[in-house]
XYZ file of C-alpha atoms in Angstrom:
297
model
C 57.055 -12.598 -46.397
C 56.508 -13.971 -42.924
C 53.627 -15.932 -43.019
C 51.623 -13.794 -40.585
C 48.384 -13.188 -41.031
C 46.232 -10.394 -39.321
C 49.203 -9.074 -37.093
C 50.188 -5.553 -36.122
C 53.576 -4.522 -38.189
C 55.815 -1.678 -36.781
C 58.352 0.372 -39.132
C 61.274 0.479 -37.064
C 64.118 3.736 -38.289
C 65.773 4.157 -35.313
C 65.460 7.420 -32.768
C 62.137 8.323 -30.502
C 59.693 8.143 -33.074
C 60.644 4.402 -33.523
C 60.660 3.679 -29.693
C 57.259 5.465 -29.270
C 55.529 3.555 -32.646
C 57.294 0.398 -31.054
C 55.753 0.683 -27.858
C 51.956 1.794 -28.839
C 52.025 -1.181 -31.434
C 53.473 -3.717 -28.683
C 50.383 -2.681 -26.757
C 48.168 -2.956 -29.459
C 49.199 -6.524 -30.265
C 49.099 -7.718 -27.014
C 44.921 -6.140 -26.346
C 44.355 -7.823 -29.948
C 45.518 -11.426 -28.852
C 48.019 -11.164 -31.644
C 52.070 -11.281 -33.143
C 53.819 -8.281 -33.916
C 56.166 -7.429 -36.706
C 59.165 -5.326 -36.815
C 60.228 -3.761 -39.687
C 63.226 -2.097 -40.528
C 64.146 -1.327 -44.750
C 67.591 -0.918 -45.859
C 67.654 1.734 -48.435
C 68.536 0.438 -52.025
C 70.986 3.549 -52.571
C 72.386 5.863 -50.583
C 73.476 9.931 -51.379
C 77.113 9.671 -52.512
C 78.602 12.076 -49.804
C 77.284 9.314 -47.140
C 78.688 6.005 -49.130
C 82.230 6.239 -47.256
C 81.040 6.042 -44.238
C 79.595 2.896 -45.245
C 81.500 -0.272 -45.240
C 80.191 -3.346 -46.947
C 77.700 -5.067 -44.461
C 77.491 -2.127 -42.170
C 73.949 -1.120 -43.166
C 72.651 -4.679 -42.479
C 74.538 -4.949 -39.181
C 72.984 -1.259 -38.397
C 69.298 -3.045 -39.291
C 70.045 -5.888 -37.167
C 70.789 -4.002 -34.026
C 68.220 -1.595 -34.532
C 66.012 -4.363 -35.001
C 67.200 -5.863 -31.204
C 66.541 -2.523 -30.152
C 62.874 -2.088 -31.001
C 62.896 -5.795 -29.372
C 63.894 -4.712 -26.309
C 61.549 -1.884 -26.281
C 58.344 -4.061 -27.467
C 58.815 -6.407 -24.662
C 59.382 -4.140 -22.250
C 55.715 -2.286 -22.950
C 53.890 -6.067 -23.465
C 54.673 -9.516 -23.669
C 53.530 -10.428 -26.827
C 55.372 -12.796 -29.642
C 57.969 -10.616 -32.214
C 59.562 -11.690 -35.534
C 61.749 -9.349 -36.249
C 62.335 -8.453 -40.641
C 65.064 -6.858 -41.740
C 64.689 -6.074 -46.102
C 66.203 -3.592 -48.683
C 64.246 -1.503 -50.949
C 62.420 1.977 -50.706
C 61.149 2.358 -47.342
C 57.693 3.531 -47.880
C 56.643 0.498 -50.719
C 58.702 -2.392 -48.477
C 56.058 -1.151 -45.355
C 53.004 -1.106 -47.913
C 53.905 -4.493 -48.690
C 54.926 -5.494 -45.344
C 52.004 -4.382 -44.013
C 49.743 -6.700 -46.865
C 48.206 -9.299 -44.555
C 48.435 -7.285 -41.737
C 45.057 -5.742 -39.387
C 47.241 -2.763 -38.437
C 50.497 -0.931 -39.605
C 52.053 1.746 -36.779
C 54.764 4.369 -37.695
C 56.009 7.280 -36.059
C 57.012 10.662 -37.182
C 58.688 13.120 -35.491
C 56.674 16.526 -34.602
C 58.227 18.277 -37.560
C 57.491 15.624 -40.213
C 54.220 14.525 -39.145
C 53.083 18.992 -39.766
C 55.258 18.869 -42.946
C 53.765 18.882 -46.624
C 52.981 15.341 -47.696
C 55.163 14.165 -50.301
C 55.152 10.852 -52.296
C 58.527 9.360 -50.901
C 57.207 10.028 -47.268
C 56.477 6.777 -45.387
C 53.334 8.837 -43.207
C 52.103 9.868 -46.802
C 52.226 6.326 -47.835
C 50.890 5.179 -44.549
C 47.736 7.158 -44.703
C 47.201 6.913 -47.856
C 47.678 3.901 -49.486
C 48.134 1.313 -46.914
C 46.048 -1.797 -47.378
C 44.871 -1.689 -43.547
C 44.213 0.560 -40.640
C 47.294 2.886 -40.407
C 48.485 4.744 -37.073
C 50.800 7.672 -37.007
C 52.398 8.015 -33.620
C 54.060 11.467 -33.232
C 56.735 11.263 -30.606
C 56.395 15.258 -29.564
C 53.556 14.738 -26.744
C 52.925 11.179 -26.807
C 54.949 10.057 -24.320
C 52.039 7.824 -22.857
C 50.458 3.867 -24.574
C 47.181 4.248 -22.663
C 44.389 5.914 -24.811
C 41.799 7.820 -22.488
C 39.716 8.260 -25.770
C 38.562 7.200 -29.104
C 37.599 10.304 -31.292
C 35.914 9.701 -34.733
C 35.689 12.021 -37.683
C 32.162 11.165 -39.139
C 30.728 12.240 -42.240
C 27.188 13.235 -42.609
C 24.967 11.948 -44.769
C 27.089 8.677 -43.531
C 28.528 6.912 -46.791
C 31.537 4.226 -46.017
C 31.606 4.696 -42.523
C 30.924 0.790 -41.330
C 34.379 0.064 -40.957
C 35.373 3.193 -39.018
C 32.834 3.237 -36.655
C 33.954 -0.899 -35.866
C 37.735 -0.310 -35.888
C 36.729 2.614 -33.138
C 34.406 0.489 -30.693
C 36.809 -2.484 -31.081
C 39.407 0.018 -30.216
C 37.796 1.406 -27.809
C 36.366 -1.560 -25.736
C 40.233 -3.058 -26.139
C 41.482 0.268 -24.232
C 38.724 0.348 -22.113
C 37.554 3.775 -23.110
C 34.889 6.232 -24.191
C 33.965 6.997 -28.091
C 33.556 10.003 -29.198
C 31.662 10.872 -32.725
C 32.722 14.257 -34.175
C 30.909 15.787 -37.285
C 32.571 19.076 -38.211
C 30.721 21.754 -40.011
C 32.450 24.458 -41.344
C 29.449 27.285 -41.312
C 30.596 30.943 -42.804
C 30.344 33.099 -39.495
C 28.262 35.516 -39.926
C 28.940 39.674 -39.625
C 32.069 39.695 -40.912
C 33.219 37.487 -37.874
C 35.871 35.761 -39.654
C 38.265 34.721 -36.529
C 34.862 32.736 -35.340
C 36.511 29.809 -33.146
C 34.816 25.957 -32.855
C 32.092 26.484 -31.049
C 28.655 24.907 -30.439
C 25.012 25.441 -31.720
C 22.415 24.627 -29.504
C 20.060 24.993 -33.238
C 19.232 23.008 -35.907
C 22.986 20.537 -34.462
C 21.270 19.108 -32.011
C 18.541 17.164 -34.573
C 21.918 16.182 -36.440
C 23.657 14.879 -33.240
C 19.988 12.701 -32.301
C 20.369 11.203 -36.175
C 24.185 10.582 -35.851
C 23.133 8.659 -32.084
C 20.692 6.761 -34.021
C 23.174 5.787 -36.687
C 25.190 4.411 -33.465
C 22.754 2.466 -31.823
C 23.819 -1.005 -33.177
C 27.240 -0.275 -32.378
C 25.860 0.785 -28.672
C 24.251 -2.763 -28.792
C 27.419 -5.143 -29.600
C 29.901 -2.682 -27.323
C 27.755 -1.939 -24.040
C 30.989 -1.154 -21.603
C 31.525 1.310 -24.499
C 30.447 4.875 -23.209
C 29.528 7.087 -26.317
C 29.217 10.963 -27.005
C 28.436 12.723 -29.945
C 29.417 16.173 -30.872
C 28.875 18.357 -33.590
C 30.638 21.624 -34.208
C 31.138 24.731 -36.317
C 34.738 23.827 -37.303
C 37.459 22.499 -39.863
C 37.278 18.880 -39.298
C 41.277 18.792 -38.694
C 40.312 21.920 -35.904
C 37.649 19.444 -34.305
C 39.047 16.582 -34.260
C 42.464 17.718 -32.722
C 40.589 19.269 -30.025
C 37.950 16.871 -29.202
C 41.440 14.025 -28.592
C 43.503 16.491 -25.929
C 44.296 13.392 -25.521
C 43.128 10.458 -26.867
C 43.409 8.912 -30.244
C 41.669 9.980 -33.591
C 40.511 7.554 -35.804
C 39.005 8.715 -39.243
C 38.969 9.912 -42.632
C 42.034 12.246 -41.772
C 43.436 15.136 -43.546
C 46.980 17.411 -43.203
C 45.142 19.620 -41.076
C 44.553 16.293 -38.693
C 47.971 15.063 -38.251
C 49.390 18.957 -37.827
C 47.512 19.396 -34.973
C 46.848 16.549 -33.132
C 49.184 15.442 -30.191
C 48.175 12.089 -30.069
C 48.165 8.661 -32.332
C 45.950 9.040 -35.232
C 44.703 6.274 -36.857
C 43.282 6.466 -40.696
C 41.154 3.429 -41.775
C 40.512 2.785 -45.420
C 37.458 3.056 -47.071
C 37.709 -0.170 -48.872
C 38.850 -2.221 -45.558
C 36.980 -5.176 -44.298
C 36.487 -4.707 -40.912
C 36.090 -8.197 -38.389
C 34.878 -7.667 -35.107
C 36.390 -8.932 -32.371
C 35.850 -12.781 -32.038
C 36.291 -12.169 -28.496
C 33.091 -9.919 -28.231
C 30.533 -12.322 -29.875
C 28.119 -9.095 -29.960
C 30.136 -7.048 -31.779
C 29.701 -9.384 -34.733
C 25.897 -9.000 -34.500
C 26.331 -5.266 -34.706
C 28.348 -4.697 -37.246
C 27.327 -3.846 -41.167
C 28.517 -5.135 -44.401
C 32.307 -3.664 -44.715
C 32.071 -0.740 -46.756
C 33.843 -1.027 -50.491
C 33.279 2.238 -52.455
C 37.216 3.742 -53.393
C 39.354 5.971 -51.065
């Protein structure tokens, strides 16, 4: 344990998906006044067809440079203070514990693992699942950019839980100096056998539901005025809406599979049961903000 406290921690594998979770956390760190972490896990066994190539020590001098690596490549996207940790165990428990006392935990994924079936031993199943504190999946297919042009939220309606989403967003987005957008997603049967029905909008009975969801915003309007907002709702899977409402930006939400197979862009799942703080820095933001939610995942 490193002693840090409310930090941004980075798992750090090696490859593009490392250089690209690297970066975006660097930058993260440095808008939230705060350390970063790297994180790299030596596995506690290894297949037996791979041990001979394997000399004694080799796997911890592998860590270590990998380590200096994703170094190199924080400080080069921000100037911000790095401790670099280099442990053994199983990869995705030694980042759920890593990532304890931390305000945000960043991995990346290739293209091809972040669409693939979640499975228990996966570190972006663990990640967006179980971790203890905001989690961000950074695919490295399409991302090659840190700045975020936009926020998009995945809002439930009636709202239950949603106090520390809708705060990690405007933080977020006042940090990147950005607009917010709300998306509730729908999913009406089309009528007349019109089954291939794409998102579209209702100009109906939605717009009453967008004027409540504004109203549910209009503290958050109040603490984050440089915060532009927009509100959408839509006929649509919420993975469908939300992937197309960030081309690009950054989703932040109650995500599903259908989320992180189809958006291009960092996607950031906060728990239910995490205690948002506002931003010291933005003394209105505390004023605005509710009680942190606690009902289960």
């Amino acid at each position: 344990m490193t002693g840090l406290r409310n930090h941004v921690v980075a798992g750090v594998a090696g490859g593009r998906a490392s250089r690209d979770a690297v970066a975006y956390a660097a930058h993260e760190a440095a808008l939230r006044g705060t350390a970063l972490e790297l994180l790299h896990v030596i596995p506690p066994d290894l297949p037996l067809s791979a041990r001979p190539l394997h000399r004694a020590g080799s796997l911890q001098a592998f860590g270590s440079a990998t380590l200096k690596e994703a170094e190199r490549v924080a400080l080069e996207a921000a100037r911000v203070p790095v401790t670099l940790t280099l442990t053994s165990g199983r990869r995705a428990e030694s980042l759920l514990t890593g990532a304890e006392r931390a305000a945000l935990l960043v991995v990346g994924a290739p293209r091809a693992v972040v669409s693939a079936r979640p499975h228990p031993g996966s570190v972006v199943t663990a990640a967006v699942l179980d971790a203890p504190c905001p989690a961000v999946v950074v695919p490295c297919d399409g991302w090659p950019q840190t700045s975020v042009p936009r926020v998009v939220v995945g809002l439930k309606w009636p709202p239950h839980g949603d106090e520390a989403l809708l705060g990690e967003a405007f933080d977020l987005a006042e940090r990147r100096h950005c607009d917010v957008k709300v998306v509730h997603a729908c999913k009406v049967h089309p009528a007349h056998g019109d089954l291939l029905a794409q998102t579209r909008h209702d100009p109906g009975w939605m717009a009453g539901l967008a004027a409540l969801i504004d109203d549910r915003l209009a503290p958050l309007r109040r603490g984050h005025p440089a915060v532009r907002v927009g509100v959408d709702v839509v006929c649509a899977s919420p993975g469908e809406a939300l992937s197309s409402a960030a081309l690009p930006g950054t989703v932040v939400g109650p995500t599903t599979r259908g989320v992180l197979q189809h958006a291009q862009c960092p996607v950031e799942v906060v728990p239910v049961t995490f205690e948002h703080e506002p931003d010291p820095r933005h003394p209105l933001a505390r004023s605005a903000s509710a009680a942190p939610a606690r009902s289960p995942r």
